mmCIF file of C-alpha atoms and ligand atoms in Angstrom:
data_model
loop_
_atom_site.group_PDB
_atom_site.id
_atom_site.type_symbol
_atom_site.label_atom_id
_atom_site.label_comp_id
_atom_site.label_asym_id
_atom_site.label_seq_id
_atom_site.Cartn_x
_atom_site.Cartn_y
_atom_site.Cartn_z
ATOM 1 C CA UNK A 1 157.175 99.984 116.496
ATOM 2 C CA UNK A 2 154.310 102.498 116.431
ATOM 3 C CA UNK A 3 153.417 104.418 119.569
ATOM 4 C CA UNK A 4 150.003 102.768 119.782
ATOM 5 C CA UNK A 5 151.426 99.262 119.566
ATOM 6 C CA UNK A 6 154.087 100.204 122.127
ATOM 7 C CA UNK A 7 151.366 101.419 124.478
ATOM 8 C CA UNK A 8 149.362 98.247 123.775
ATOM 9 C CA UNK A 9 152.350 96.111 124.793
ATOM 10 C CA UNK A 10 153.171 98.095 127.954
ATOM 11 C CA UNK A 11 149.552 98.086 129.082
ATOM 12 C CA UNK A 12 149.259 94.418 128.147
ATOM 13 C CA UNK A 13 152.298 93.592 130.285
ATOM 14 C CA UNK A 14 150.993 95.400 133.367
ATOM 15 C CA UNK A 15 147.493 93.963 133.001
ATOM 16 C CA UNK A 16 148.939 90.532 132.286
ATOM 17 C CA UNK A 17 150.655 90.544 135.683
ATOM 18 C CA UNK A 18 147.513 91.739 137.489
ATOM 19 C CA UNK A 19 145.151 89.292 135.735
ATOM 20 C CA UNK A 20 147.441 86.301 136.298
ATOM 21 C CA UNK A 21 147.678 87.344 139.946
ATOM 22 C CA UNK A 22 143.944 87.947 140.483
ATOM 23 C CA UNK A 23 142.894 84.742 138.718
ATOM 24 C CA UNK A 24 145.569 82.589 140.394
ATOM 25 C CA UNK A 25 144.962 84.151 143.801
ATOM 26 C CA UNK A 26 141.832 82.017 144.112
ATOM 27 C CA UNK A 27 143.796 78.763 143.895
ATOM 28 C CA UNK A 28 147.058 79.682 145.634
ATOM 29 C CA UNK A 29 148.203 76.876 147.997
ATOM 30 C CA UNK A 30 145.609 74.436 146.622
ATOM 31 C CA UNK A 31 146.532 71.126 144.990
ATOM 32 C CA UNK A 32 145.505 70.264 141.427
ATOM 33 C CA UNK A 33 143.112 67.694 142.847
ATOM 34 C CA UNK A 34 141.480 70.215 145.198
ATOM 35 C CA UNK A 35 141.062 72.709 142.351
ATOM 36 C CA UNK A 36 139.402 70.061 140.149
ATOM 37 C CA UNK A 37 137.026 69.037 142.899
ATOM 38 C CA UNK A 38 136.051 72.596 143.736
ATOM 39 C CA UNK A 39 136.114 74.472 140.414
ATOM 40 C CA UNK A 40 136.527 71.903 137.653
ATOM 41 C CA UNK A 41 138.770 74.180 135.600
ATOM 42 C CA UNK A 42 138.914 77.752 136.894
ATOM 43 C CA UNK A 43 138.490 80.356 134.156
ATOM 44 C CA UNK A 44 136.847 83.319 135.917
ATOM 45 C CA UNK A 45 138.187 85.932 138.316
ATOM 46 C CA UNK A 46 136.069 85.196 141.364
ATOM 47 C CA UNK A 47 138.292 86.070 144.330
ATOM 48 C CA UNK A 48 138.131 84.026 147.517
ATOM 49 C CA UNK A 49 140.878 81.520 148.227
ATOM 50 C CA UNK A 50 143.331 81.542 151.110
ATOM 51 C CA UNK A 51 143.468 85.354 151.188
ATOM 52 C CA UNK A 52 139.651 85.781 150.948
ATOM 53 C CA UNK A 53 140.147 88.089 147.990
ATOM 54 C CA UNK A 54 137.494 90.324 146.521
ATOM 55 C CA UNK A 55 136.835 89.380 142.878
ATOM 56 C CA UNK A 56 139.475 91.369 140.948
ATOM 57 C CA UNK A 57 141.654 92.051 143.985
ATOM 58 C CA UNK A 58 145.365 91.630 143.316
ATOM 59 C CA UNK A 59 148.049 90.442 145.731
ATOM 60 C CA UNK A 60 151.718 91.164 146.501
ATOM 61 C CA UNK A 61 152.831 90.162 142.990
ATOM 62 C CA UNK A 62 151.041 93.080 141.374
ATOM 63 C CA UNK A 63 151.586 95.501 144.256
ATOM 64 C CA UNK A 64 155.349 94.930 144.241
ATOM 65 C CA UNK A 65 155.399 95.201 140.452
ATOM 66 C CA UNK A 66 153.817 98.634 140.884
ATOM 67 C CA UNK A 67 156.485 99.496 143.497
ATOM 68 C CA UNK A 68 159.242 98.752 140.970
ATOM 69 C CA UNK A 69 157.381 100.727 138.301
ATOM 70 C CA UNK A 70 156.858 103.733 140.593
ATOM 71 C CA UNK A 71 160.492 103.664 141.716
ATOM 72 C CA UNK A 72 161.715 103.728 138.125
ATOM 73 C CA UNK A 73 159.215 106.465 137.265
ATOM 74 C CA UNK A 74 160.417 108.574 140.203
ATOM 75 C CA UNK A 75 164.107 108.297 139.294
ATOM 76 C CA UNK A 76 164.718 106.497 136.031
ATOM 77 C CA UNK A 77 168.423 107.358 135.961
ATOM 78 C CA UNK A 78 169.161 105.718 139.320
ATOM 79 C CA UNK A 79 166.074 103.986 140.736
ATOM 80 C CA UNK A 80 167.490 101.893 143.603
ATOM 81 C CA UNK A 81 166.499 104.099 146.529
ATOM 82 C CA UNK A 82 163.235 105.157 144.912
ATOM 83 C CA UNK A 83 162.258 101.494 144.509
ATOM 84 C CA UNK A 84 163.277 100.909 148.126
ATOM 85 C CA UNK A 85 161.042 103.758 149.296
ATOM 86 C CA UNK A 86 158.137 102.269 147.371
ATOM 87 C CA UNK A 87 158.784 98.887 148.973
ATOM 88 C CA UNK A 88 158.726 100.399 152.466
ATOM 89 C CA UNK A 89 155.593 102.456 151.750
ATOM 90 C CA UNK A 90 153.854 99.302 150.646
ATOM 91 C CA UNK A 91 155.147 97.380 153.675
ATOM 92 C CA UNK A 92 153.647 100.044 155.929
ATOM 93 C CA UNK A 93 150.207 99.204 154.545
ATOM 94 C CA UNK A 94 150.677 95.849 156.365
ATOM 95 C CA UNK A 95 150.061 93.602 153.350
ATOM 96 C CA UNK A 96 148.661 90.230 154.351
ATOM 97 C CA UNK A 97 150.400 88.300 151.625
ATOM 98 C CA UNK A 98 154.056 89.332 151.775
ATOM 99 C CA UNK A 99 156.681 86.638 151.090
ATOM 100 C CA UNK A 100 158.989 85.442 153.875
ATOM 101 C CA UNK A 101 162.287 86.422 152.260
ATOM 102 C CA UNK A 102 160.991 89.879 151.423
ATOM 103 C CA UNK A 103 159.530 90.436 154.883
ATOM 104 C CA UNK A 104 162.798 89.382 156.504
ATOM 105 C CA UNK A 105 164.787 91.801 154.327
ATOM 106 C CA UNK A 106 162.342 94.662 154.965
ATOM 107 C CA UNK A 107 162.742 94.101 158.711
ATOM 108 C CA UNK A 108 166.535 94.232 158.429
ATOM 109 C CA UNK A 109 167.184 97.023 156.006
ATOM 110 C CA UNK A 110 169.172 99.933 157.414
ATOM 111 C CA UNK A 111 171.747 101.560 155.147
ATOM 112 C CA UNK A 112 172.049 99.007 152.395
ATOM 113 C CA UNK A 113 169.448 96.869 150.673
ATOM 114 C CA UNK A 114 172.127 94.511 149.441
ATOM 115 C CA UNK A 115 173.489 93.922 152.948
ATOM 116 C CA UNK A 116 169.994 93.341 154.289
ATOM 117 C CA UNK A 117 169.369 90.792 151.534
ATOM 118 C CA UNK A 118 172.611 89.018 152.424
ATOM 119 C CA UNK A 119 171.649 88.904 156.115
ATOM 120 C CA UNK A 120 168.302 87.377 155.105
ATOM 121 C CA UNK A 121 170.089 84.783 152.988
ATOM 122 C CA UNK A 122 172.308 83.777 155.907
ATOM 123 C CA UNK A 123 169.628 83.878 158.591
ATOM 124 C CA UNK A 124 166.996 82.024 156.576
ATOM 125 C CA UNK A 125 169.501 79.603 155.077
ATOM 126 C CA UNK A 126 168.383 80.376 151.510
ATOM 127 C CA UNK A 127 166.949 83.191 149.418
ATOM 128 C CA UNK A 128 165.978 81.510 146.146
ATOM 129 C CA UNK A 129 162.319 82.541 146.214
ATOM 130 C CA UNK A 130 160.391 83.912 143.255
ATOM 131 C CA UNK A 131 159.702 87.305 144.891
ATOM 132 C CA UNK A 132 162.119 89.350 142.795
ATOM 133 C CA UNK A 133 161.099 87.647 139.544
ATOM 134 C CA UNK A 134 157.402 88.330 140.111
ATOM 135 C CA UNK A 135 157.912 92.110 140.242
ATOM 136 C CA UNK A 136 160.675 92.751 137.684
ATOM 137 C CA UNK A 137 158.693 93.261 134.470
ATOM 138 C CA UNK A 138 158.447 97.104 134.656
ATOM 139 C CA UNK A 139 162.207 97.258 134.065
ATOM 140 C CA UNK A 140 161.680 95.933 130.539
ATOM 141 C CA UNK A 141 158.672 98.208 130.057
ATOM 142 C CA UNK A 142 160.465 101.414 131.057
ATOM 143 C CA UNK A 143 163.884 101.099 129.409
ATOM 144 C CA UNK A 144 164.720 100.653 125.766
ATOM 145 C CA UNK A 145 168.384 99.740 126.019
ATOM 146 C CA UNK A 146 169.314 96.167 126.892
ATOM 147 C CA UNK A 147 172.206 97.199 129.156
ATOM 148 C CA UNK A 148 169.855 99.301 131.318
ATOM 149 C CA UNK A 149 167.309 96.481 131.520
ATOM 150 C CA UNK A 150 170.006 93.996 132.477
ATOM 151 C CA UNK A 151 171.506 96.226 135.147
ATOM 152 C CA UNK A 152 168.241 97.270 136.810
ATOM 153 C CA UNK A 153 166.791 93.737 136.640
ATOM 154 C CA UNK A 154 169.849 92.491 138.509
ATOM 155 C CA UNK A 155 169.857 95.346 141.010
ATOM 156 C CA UNK A 156 166.181 95.154 141.956
ATOM 157 C CA UNK A 157 166.558 91.405 142.539
ATOM 158 C CA UNK A 158 169.620 91.772 144.783
ATOM 159 C CA UNK A 159 167.726 94.287 146.947
ATOM 160 C CA UNK A 160 165.877 91.384 148.582
ATOM 161 C CA UNK A 161 167.175 88.112 147.107
ATOM 162 C CA UNK A 162 170.875 87.362 147.479
ATOM 163 C CA UNK A 163 170.768 84.072 145.557
ATOM 164 C CA UNK A 164 172.141 84.441 142.008
ATOM 165 C CA UNK A 165 169.450 82.159 140.600
ATOM 166 C CA UNK A 166 166.974 84.968 141.301
ATOM 167 C CA UNK A 167 168.759 87.732 139.388
ATOM 168 C CA UNK A 168 169.605 85.287 136.607
ATOM 169 C CA UNK A 169 165.908 84.431 136.318
ATOM 170 C CA UNK A 170 164.974 88.147 136.231
ATOM 171 C CA UNK A 171 167.500 88.797 133.463
ATOM 172 C CA UNK A 172 166.362 85.818 131.388
ATOM 173 C CA UNK A 173 162.724 86.862 131.836
ATOM 174 C CA UNK A 174 163.303 90.494 130.945
ATOM 175 C CA UNK A 175 165.511 89.465 128.033
ATOM 176 C CA UNK A 176 162.473 87.697 126.592
ATOM 177 C CA UNK A 177 160.350 90.805 127.309
ATOM 178 C CA UNK A 178 162.969 93.030 125.644
ATOM 179 C CA UNK A 179 162.868 90.923 122.498
ATOM 180 C CA UNK A 180 159.063 90.979 122.414
ATOM 181 C CA UNK A 181 159.357 94.764 122.192
ATOM 182 C CA UNK A 182 161.493 94.242 119.101
ATOM 183 C CA UNK A 183 158.433 92.571 117.555
ATOM 184 C CA UNK A 184 159.779 89.039 117.840
ATOM 185 C CA UNK A 185 157.681 85.903 118.242
ATOM 186 C CA UNK A 186 157.182 84.636 121.809
ATOM 187 C CA UNK A 187 157.876 80.929 121.398
ATOM 188 C CA UNK A 188 160.840 81.508 119.090
ATOM 189 C CA UNK A 189 162.400 83.923 121.559
ATOM 190 C CA UNK A 190 161.947 81.489 124.441
ATOM 191 C CA UNK A 191 163.414 78.643 122.379
ATOM 192 C CA UNK A 192 166.486 80.726 121.575
ATOM 193 C CA UNK A 193 166.994 82.218 125.016
ATOM 194 C CA UNK A 194 166.770 78.909 126.892
ATOM 195 C CA UNK A 195 169.605 77.240 125.010
ATOM 196 C CA UNK A 196 172.567 76.796 127.314
ATOM 197 C CA UNK A 197 170.628 77.746 130.465
ATOM 198 C CA UNK A 198 169.407 75.527 133.277
ATOM 199 C CA UNK A 199 165.930 75.866 131.771
ATOM 200 C CA UNK A 200 166.882 74.325 128.420
ATOM 201 C CA UNK A 201 165.055 71.041 129.083
ATOM 202 C CA UNK A 202 161.738 72.943 129.249
ATOM 203 C CA UNK A 203 161.963 72.970 125.438
ATOM 204 C CA UNK A 204 161.447 69.209 125.300
ATOM 205 C CA UNK A 205 159.918 68.046 128.556
ATOM 206 C CA UNK A 206 157.260 68.840 131.139
ATOM 207 C CA UNK A 207 158.382 70.269 134.453
ATOM 208 C CA UNK A 208 158.566 67.365 136.892
ATOM 209 C CA UNK A 209 158.670 69.700 139.870
ATOM 210 C CA UNK A 210 156.061 71.273 142.091
ATOM 211 C CA UNK A 211 154.712 74.698 141.122
ATOM 212 C CA UNK A 212 156.317 76.187 144.205
ATOM 213 C CA UNK A 213 157.846 79.507 145.189
ATOM 214 C CA UNK A 214 161.388 78.258 144.490
ATOM 215 C CA UNK A 215 162.449 80.549 141.657
ATOM 216 C CA UNK A 216 163.789 77.764 139.432
ATOM 217 C CA UNK A 217 160.577 75.714 139.740
ATOM 218 C CA UNK A 218 158.428 78.803 139.220
ATOM 219 C CA UNK A 219 160.259 79.796 136.061
ATOM 220 C CA UNK A 220 160.146 76.242 134.696
ATOM 221 C CA UNK A 221 156.361 76.288 134.920
ATOM 222 C CA UNK A 222 156.134 79.799 133.491
ATOM 223 C CA UNK A 223 158.228 78.846 130.455
ATOM 224 C CA UNK A 224 156.377 75.583 129.968
ATOM 225 C CA UNK A 225 152.999 77.343 130.012
ATOM 226 C CA UNK A 226 154.171 80.032 127.587
ATOM 227 C CA UNK A 227 155.518 77.391 125.199
ATOM 228 C CA UNK A 228 152.279 75.392 125.303
ATOM 229 C CA UNK A 229 149.557 78.031 125.298
ATOM 230 C CA UNK A 230 148.223 79.697 122.177
ATOM 231 C CA UNK A 231 146.531 82.791 123.575
ATOM 232 C CA UNK A 232 146.496 85.059 126.631
ATOM 233 C CA UNK A 233 143.559 83.376 128.382
ATOM 234 C CA UNK A 234 145.145 79.961 128.109
ATOM 235 C CA UNK A 235 148.313 81.241 129.791
ATOM 236 C CA UNK A 236 146.652 82.685 132.883
ATOM 237 C CA UNK A 237 144.124 79.833 133.144
ATOM 238 C CA UNK A 238 146.781 77.141 133.004
ATOM 239 C CA UNK A 239 148.730 78.921 135.731
ATOM 240 C CA UNK A 240 145.663 79.305 137.936
ATOM 241 C CA UNK A 241 144.817 75.621 137.639
ATOM 242 C CA UNK A 242 148.286 74.537 138.788
ATOM 243 C CA UNK A 243 147.571 75.628 142.347
ATOM 244 C CA UNK A 244 150.481 75.959 144.797
ATOM 245 C CA UNK A 245 152.085 79.326 143.884
ATOM 246 C CA UNK A 246 149.562 79.826 141.108
ATOM 247 C CA UNK A 247 149.081 83.579 141.531
ATOM 248 C CA UNK A 248 152.799 84.267 141.139
ATOM 249 C CA UNK A 249 153.211 81.851 138.230
ATOM 250 C CA UNK A 250 150.157 83.481 136.641
ATOM 251 C CA UNK A 251 151.532 86.980 137.193
ATOM 252 C CA UNK A 252 154.943 86.146 135.731
ATOM 253 C CA UNK A 253 153.602 84.203 132.744
ATOM 254 C CA UNK A 254 150.760 86.693 132.270
ATOM 255 C CA UNK A 255 153.200 89.610 132.056
ATOM 256 C CA UNK A 256 155.045 88.185 129.048
ATOM 257 C CA UNK A 257 151.819 86.972 127.435
ATOM 258 C CA UNK A 258 150.349 90.451 127.919
ATOM 259 C CA UNK A 259 153.281 92.082 126.136
ATOM 260 C CA UNK A 260 153.230 89.581 123.307
ATOM 261 C CA UNK A 261 149.486 89.489 122.630
ATOM 262 C CA UNK A 262 148.937 93.116 123.660
ATOM 263 C CA UNK A 263 146.207 94.703 125.774
ATOM 264 C CA UNK A 264 143.764 94.633 122.850
ATOM 265 C CA UNK A 265 143.868 90.826 122.823
ATOM 266 C CA UNK A 266 143.169 90.469 126.532
ATOM 267 C CA UNK A 267 139.507 89.533 127.085
ATOM 268 C CA UNK A 268 137.573 92.509 128.451
ATOM 269 C CA UNK A 269 136.038 90.330 131.172
ATOM 270 C CA UNK A 270 139.524 89.932 132.650
ATOM 271 C CA UNK A 271 140.772 93.498 132.240
ATOM 272 C CA UNK A 272 137.541 95.011 133.552
ATOM 273 C CA UNK A 273 137.521 92.731 136.579
ATOM 274 C CA UNK A 274 140.745 94.224 137.998
ATOM 275 C CA UNK A 275 139.823 96.548 140.856
ATOM 276 C CA UNK A 276 142.872 98.804 140.490
ATOM 277 C CA UNK A 277 142.610 99.161 136.728
ATOM 278 C CA UNK A 278 142.675 102.980 136.828
ATOM 279 C CA UNK A 279 146.030 102.812 138.550
ATOM 280 C CA UNK A 280 147.299 100.306 135.983
ATOM 281 C CA UNK A 281 146.158 102.555 133.126
ATOM 282 C CA UNK A 282 147.905 105.543 134.650
ATOM 283 C CA UNK A 283 151.165 103.651 135.272
ATOM 284 C CA UNK A 284 151.171 102.295 131.727
ATOM 285 C CA UNK A 285 150.913 105.815 130.301
ATOM 286 C CA UNK A 286 153.708 107.084 132.546
ATOM 287 C CA UNK A 287 155.952 104.127 131.658
ATOM 288 C CA UNK A 288 155.427 104.947 128.001
ATOM 289 C CA UNK A 289 156.530 108.500 128.816
ATOM 290 C CA UNK A 290 159.778 107.325 130.423
ATOM 291 C CA UNK A 291 160.445 105.061 127.476
ATOM 292 C CA UNK A 292 159.755 107.897 125.053
ATOM 293 C CA UNK A 293 162.158 110.060 127.013
ATOM 294 C CA UNK A 294 164.845 107.462 126.342
ATOM 295 C CA UNK A 295 166.002 107.380 129.953
ATOM 296 C CA UNK A 296 169.186 105.531 130.656
ATOM 297 C CA UNK A 297 170.799 104.492 133.901
ATOM 298 C CA UNK A 298 174.016 105.998 135.129
HETATM 299 MG MG1 MG B 1 150.661 86.693 145.685
#
């Protein structure tokens, strides 16, 4: 793959997350019926919603994605603690929209992220949220080798989410991303990767679950949208019009769509709306540098 198309895919992935997040942030927690009554079918990044967003403002999904990216950029060979530092720096900005499982783990972390995540799992009675899936894409942007992507996807998930369904979802998701970087076709890759997994029935049926923050339900909707849609805009718009956890579903689906279609195919009205686009541009260039350097994990 040429360097320019590699850069187009990396930038597309990062912007895809941010655009899905910013567009879906308007409708988060709303029902489909409420969205229809208020917006008809939402297609523009207008802000507002439960978080009273500025148009183009992103939420925790994008900010935590940038934490994972920055952690890998700081120490690509062994990013665990660097990612953890980024998480805590972000937490100190007192984000309004942090997920419950993640907040609980951040409050408990002392020596070990993995122990803190386990304590959260026990104390909250579950940890199968979508919070590690929503931020894991930079792993597949930064590393070339599948074994590094697999290992870091798993590790970054276990830092906050003890439940195996979370790391399994991250690995499946980044496996699809990895194959998109090999130049493969999005729907074909999804069709192949879902066989034999608990998501296999998304190949033939609609999700009959809510679009909630439960990682399995989130990923069902993400896969369904990616299988149905035929361009980038359709992906992020469908996610936004689901309501419920629409910003996270939009971010996750938008990330893969952004890699596949590439930054050049993302409508300028979406890319230019993102308030932190300079930061996204800069991170994309640095991720390309790590990838060029062929960093591996020890
Ligand atoms: Mg969010």
